[in-house]
Coordinates of C-alpha atoms and ligand atoms in Angstrom, one line a residue:
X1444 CA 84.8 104.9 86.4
X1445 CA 85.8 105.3 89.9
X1446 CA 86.7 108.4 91.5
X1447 CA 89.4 108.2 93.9
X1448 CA 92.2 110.4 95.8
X1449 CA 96.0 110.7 96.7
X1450 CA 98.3 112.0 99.3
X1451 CA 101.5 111.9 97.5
X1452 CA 104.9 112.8 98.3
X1453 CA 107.9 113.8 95.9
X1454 CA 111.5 114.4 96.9
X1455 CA 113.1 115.6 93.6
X1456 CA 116.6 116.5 93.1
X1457 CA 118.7 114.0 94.1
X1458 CA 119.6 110.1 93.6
X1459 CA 121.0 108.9 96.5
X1460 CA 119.6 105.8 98.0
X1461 CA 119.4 107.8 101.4
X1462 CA 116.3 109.5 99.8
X1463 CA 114.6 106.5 98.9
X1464 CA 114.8 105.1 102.7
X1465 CA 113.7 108.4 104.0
X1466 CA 110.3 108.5 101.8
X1467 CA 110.0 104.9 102.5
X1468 CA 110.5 105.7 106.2
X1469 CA 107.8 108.5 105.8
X1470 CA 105.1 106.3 104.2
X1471 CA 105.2 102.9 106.6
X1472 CA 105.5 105.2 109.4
X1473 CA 102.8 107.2 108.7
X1474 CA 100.7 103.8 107.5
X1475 CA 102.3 101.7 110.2
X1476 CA 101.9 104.1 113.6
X1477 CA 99.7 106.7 112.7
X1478 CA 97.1 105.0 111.1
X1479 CA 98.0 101.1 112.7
X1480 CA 97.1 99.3 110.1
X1481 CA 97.8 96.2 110.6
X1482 CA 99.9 93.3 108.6
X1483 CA 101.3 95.3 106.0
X1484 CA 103.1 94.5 103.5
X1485 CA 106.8 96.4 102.0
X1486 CA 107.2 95.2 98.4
X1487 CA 110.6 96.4 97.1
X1488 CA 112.1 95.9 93.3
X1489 CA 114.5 97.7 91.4
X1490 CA 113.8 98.3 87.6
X1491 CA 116.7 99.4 86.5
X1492 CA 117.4 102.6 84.7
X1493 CA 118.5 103.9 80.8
X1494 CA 121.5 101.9 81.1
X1495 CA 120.8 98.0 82.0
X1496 CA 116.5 98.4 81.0
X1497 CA 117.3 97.3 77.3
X1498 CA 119.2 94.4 78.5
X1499 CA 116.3 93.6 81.5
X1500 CA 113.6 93.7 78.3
X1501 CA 115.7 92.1 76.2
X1502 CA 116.3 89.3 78.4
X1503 CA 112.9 88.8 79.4
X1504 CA 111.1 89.3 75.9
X1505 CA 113.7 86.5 74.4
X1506 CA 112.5 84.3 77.2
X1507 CA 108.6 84.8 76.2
X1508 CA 108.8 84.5 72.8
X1509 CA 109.7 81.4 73.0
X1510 CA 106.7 80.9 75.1
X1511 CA 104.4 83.3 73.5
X1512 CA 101.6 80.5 73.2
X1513 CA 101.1 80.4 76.8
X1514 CA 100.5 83.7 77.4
X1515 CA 97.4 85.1 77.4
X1516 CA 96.3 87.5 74.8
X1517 CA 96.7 90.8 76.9
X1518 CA 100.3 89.4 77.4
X1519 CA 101.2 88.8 73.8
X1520 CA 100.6 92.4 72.9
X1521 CA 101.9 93.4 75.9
X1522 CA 105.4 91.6 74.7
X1523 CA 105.6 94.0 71.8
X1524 CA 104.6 96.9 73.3
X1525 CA 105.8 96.5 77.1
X1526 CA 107.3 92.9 77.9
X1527 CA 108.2 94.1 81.4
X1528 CA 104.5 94.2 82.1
X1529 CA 104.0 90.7 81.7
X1530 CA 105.8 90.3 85.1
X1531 CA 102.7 91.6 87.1
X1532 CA 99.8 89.7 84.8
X1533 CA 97.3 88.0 87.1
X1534 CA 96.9 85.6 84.8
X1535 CA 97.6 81.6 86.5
X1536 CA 99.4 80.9 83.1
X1537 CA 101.7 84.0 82.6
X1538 CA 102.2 84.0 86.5
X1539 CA 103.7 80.1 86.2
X1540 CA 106.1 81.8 83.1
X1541 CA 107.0 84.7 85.0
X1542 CA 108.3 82.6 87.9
X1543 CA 111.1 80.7 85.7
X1544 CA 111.8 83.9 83.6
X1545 CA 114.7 85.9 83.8
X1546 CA 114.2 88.9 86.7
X1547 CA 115.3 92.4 86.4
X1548 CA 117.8 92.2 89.6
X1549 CA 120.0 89.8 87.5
X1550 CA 120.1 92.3 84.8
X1551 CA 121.1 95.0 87.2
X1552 CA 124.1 97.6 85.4
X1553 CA 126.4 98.3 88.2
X1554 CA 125.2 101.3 89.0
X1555 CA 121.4 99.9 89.6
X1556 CA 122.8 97.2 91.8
X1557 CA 124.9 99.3 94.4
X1558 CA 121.8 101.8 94.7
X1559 CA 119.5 99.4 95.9
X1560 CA 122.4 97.5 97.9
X1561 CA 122.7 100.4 99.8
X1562 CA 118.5 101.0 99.7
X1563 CA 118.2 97.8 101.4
X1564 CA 120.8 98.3 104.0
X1565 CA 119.1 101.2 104.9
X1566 CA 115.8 99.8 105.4
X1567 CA 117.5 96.9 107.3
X1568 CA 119.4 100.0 109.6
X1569 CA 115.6 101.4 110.3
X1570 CA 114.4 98.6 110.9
X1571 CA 111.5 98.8 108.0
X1572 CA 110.8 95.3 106.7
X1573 CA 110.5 94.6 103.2
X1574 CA 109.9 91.4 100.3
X1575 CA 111.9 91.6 97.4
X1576 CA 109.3 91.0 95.0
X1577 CA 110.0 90.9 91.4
X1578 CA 107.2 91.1 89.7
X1579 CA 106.7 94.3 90.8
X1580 CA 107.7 96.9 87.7
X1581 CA 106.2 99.8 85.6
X1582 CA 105.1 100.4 82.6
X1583 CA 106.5 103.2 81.9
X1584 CA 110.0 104.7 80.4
X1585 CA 111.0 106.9 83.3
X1586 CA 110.3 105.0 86.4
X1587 CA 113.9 104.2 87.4
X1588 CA 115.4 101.9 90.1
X1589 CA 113.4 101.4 93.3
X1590 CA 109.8 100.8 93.0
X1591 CA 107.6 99.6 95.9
X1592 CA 104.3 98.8 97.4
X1593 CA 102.8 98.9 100.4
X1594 CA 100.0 95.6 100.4
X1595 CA 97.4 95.3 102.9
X1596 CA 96.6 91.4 102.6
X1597 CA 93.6 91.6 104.1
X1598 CA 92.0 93.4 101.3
X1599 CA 91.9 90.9 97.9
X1600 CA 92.9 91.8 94.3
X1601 CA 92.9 95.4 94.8
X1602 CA 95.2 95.6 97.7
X1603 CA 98.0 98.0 97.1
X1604 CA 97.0 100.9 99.4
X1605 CA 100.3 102.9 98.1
X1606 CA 103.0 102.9 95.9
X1607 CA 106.0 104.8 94.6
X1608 CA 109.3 104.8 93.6
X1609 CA 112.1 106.3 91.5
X1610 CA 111.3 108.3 88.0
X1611 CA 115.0 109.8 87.3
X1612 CA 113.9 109.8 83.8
X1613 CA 110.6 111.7 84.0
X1614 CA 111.6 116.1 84.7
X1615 CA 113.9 115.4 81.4
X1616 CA 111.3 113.7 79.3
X1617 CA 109.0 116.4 79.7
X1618 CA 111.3 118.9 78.2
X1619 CA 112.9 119.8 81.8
X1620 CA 116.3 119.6 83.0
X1621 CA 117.6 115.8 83.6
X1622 CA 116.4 115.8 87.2
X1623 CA 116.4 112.3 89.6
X1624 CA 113.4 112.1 91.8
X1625 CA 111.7 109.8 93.9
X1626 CA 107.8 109.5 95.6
X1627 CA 105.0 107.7 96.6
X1628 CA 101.3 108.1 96.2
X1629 CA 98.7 106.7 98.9
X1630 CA 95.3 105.5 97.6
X1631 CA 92.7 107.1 100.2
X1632 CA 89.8 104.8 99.8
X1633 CA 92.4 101.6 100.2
X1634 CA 93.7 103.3 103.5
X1635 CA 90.4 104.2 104.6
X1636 CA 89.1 100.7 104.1
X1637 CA 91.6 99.1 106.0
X1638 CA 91.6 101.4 109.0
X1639 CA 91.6 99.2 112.2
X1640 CA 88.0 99.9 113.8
X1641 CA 88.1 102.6 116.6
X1642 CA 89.6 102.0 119.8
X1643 CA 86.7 100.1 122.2
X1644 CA 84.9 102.1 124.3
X1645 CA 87.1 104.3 127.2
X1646 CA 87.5 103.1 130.5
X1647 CA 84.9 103.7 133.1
X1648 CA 85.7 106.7 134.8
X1649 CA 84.6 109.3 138.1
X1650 CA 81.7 108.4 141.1
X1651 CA 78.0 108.5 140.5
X1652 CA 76.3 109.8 143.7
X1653 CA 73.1 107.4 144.2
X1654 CA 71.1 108.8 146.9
X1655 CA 68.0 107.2 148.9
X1656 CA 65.9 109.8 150.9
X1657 CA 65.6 113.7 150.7
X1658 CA 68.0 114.1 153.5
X1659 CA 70.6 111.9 151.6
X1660 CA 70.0 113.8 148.4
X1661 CA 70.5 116.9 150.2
X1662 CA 73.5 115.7 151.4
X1663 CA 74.7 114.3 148.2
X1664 CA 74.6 117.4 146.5
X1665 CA 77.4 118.6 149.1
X1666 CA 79.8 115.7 148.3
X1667 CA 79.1 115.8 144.6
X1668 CA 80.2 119.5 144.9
X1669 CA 83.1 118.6 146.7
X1670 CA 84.0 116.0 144.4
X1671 CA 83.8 118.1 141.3
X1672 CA 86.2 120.7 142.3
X1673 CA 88.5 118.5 143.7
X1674 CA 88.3 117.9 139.3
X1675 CA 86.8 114.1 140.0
X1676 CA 83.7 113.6 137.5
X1677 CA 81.3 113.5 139.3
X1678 CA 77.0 112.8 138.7
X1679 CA 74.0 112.3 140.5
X1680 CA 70.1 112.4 139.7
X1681 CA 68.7 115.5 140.3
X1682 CA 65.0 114.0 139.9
X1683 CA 63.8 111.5 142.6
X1684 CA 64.6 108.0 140.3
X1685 CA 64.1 104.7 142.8
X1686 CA 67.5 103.3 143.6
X1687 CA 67.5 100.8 140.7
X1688 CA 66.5 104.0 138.4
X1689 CA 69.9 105.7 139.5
X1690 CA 71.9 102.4 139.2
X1691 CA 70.7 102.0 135.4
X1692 CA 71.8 105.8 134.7
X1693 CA 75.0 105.2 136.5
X1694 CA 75.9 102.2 134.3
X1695 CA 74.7 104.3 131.4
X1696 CA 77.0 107.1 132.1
X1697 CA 80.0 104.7 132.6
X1698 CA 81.5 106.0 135.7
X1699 CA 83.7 103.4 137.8
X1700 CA 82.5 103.7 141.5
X1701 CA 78.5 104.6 142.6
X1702 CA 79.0 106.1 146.0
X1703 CA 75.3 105.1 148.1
X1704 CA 73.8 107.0 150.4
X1705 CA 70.3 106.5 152.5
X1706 CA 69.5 108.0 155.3
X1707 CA 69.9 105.3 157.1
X1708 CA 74.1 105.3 156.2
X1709 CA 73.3 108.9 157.2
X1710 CA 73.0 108.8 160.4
X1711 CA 75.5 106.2 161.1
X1712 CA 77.8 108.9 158.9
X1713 CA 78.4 106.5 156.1
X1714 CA 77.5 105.8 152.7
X1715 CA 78.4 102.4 150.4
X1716 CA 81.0 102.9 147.8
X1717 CA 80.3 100.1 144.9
X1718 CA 83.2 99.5 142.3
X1719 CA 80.9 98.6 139.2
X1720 CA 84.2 97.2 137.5
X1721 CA 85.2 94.5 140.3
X1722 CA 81.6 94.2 141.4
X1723 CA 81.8 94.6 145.1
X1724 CA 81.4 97.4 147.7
X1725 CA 82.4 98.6 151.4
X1726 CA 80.8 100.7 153.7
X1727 CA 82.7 104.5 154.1
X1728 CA 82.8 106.7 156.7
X1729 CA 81.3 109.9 155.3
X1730 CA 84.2 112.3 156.4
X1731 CA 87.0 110.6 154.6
X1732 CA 85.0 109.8 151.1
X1733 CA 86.9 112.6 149.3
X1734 CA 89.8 111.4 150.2
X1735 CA 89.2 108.0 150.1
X1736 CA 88.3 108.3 146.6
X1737 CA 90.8 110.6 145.6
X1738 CA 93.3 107.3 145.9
X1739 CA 91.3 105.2 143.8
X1740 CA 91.9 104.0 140.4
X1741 CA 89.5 105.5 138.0
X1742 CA 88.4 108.6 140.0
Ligands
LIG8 ZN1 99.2 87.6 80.9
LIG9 ZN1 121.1 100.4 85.6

């Protein structure tokens, strides 16, 4: 038992291949650029639909019954009861079977073929790659036409982080009007798995004031002032830390540029401005820091 959850998406009501590309345009947006996950995967297949399945089974059940001893055991009942599922066994033997079989594309009716013609040109038009892949089907009766996947690689056996398709056949076999439809459901726990890690850390930003003396903290208190409602993120220490104190808490806080200021610099009217991200530093004349700083990158 494993509990998981969906986002899922249904357009119901009509069967043009325009709505497929749309839902499909939804979903790898949404997985590609909102949540950037990388390397994915478009599976695409069409499974036909009420007029060309029986000839698609057919086809492919005459084909492994002949072959019936090299299937597994799963896939012998499976050729009774549902011989399109054999495409999608994991098994090496009924994988090396499935390749030489007969695939549902080449059993397309008319119909089938031209809607997912015209579903591929679309994708092609936005630009969405895909695989053809044919082993992808369903099991059951109402799925219709397109069916897809989206694969994350990256994540083993159980990577299909969504999938969806066509069930034209499902609003009428529960008793409702014969309605065409098309979706997709996205597996949470997949997506959240395979969420690229945070972005790294920001960028080192604003001016630590780092003050030697009580005259220069005194005087440091002005600039940080000055400096904060000029809406430049400013800091200092407010206790009496020793230089290399301030310089630790200034690398701790992340800022770009410590501004120095003994009372020394003082009375020459200067302090050192240090860029902690290229490491070196120049003396400043006091009256222009503000300004100074204000054309920096990373204030
Ligand atoms: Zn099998
Ligand atoms: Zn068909």
């Amino acid at each position: 038992y494993r509990q998981f959850h969906q986002i899922g998406v249904e357009a119901i009501g009509s069967d043009r291949p325009t709505v497929d590309a749309e839902v499909i345009d939804l979903l790898w947006a949404l997985m590609v650029e909102e949540f950037r996950i990388p390397d994915l995967q478009l599976r695409l297949n069409s499974i036909g639909d009420a007029a060309c399945r029986p000839t698609i089974r057919d086809r492919l059940s005459c084909y492994m019954a002949d072959r019936s001893s090299e299937l597994c055991p799963d896939c012998r009942g499976r050729l009774i009861r549902n011989p399109l599922r054999i495409m999608d066994c994991k098994q090496a033997g009924c994988q090396h079977l499935v390749a030489q079989a007969p695939k549902p594309l080449e059993s397309l009716c008319e119909a089938c073929a031209a809607h997912f013609a015209e579903v591929r040109g679309l994708l092609d038009l936005l630009k969405i790659p895909y695989i053809i892949d044919e082993r992808l089907v369903r099991g059951l009766e109402y799925y219709t036409k397109t069916a897809f996947e989206i694969i994350n690689p990256r994540l083993g056996a159980q990577n299909a982080l969504a999938g969806g398709g066509r069930y034209d056949g499902l609003i009428e076999s529960m008793g409702g009007p014969a309605t065409p439809a098309m979706g997709f459901a996205i597996g949470l726990e997949r997506v959240i798995a395979s969420l690229p890690p945070i972005q790294e850390e920001a960028a080192l930003r604003g001016v630590y004031v780092a003050t030697i003396g009580q005259e220069a903290q005194r005087a440091g208190m002005g600039l940080l002032q000055e400096l904060r409602r000029r809406g430049i993120r400013g800091l200092m220490d407010l206790e009496a830390r020793s230089l290399k104190g301030q310089m630790r808490q200034a690398n701790k806080e992340r800022v770009r540029y410590c501004l120095i200021v003994g009372d020394d610099e003082l009375r020459r009217g200067q302090a050192m401005l240090r860029d902690m991200v290229k490491a070196d530093q120049a003396a400043v004349a006091l009256d222009r820091i503000v300004e100074c700083l204000m054309g920096l990158e990373g204030v």
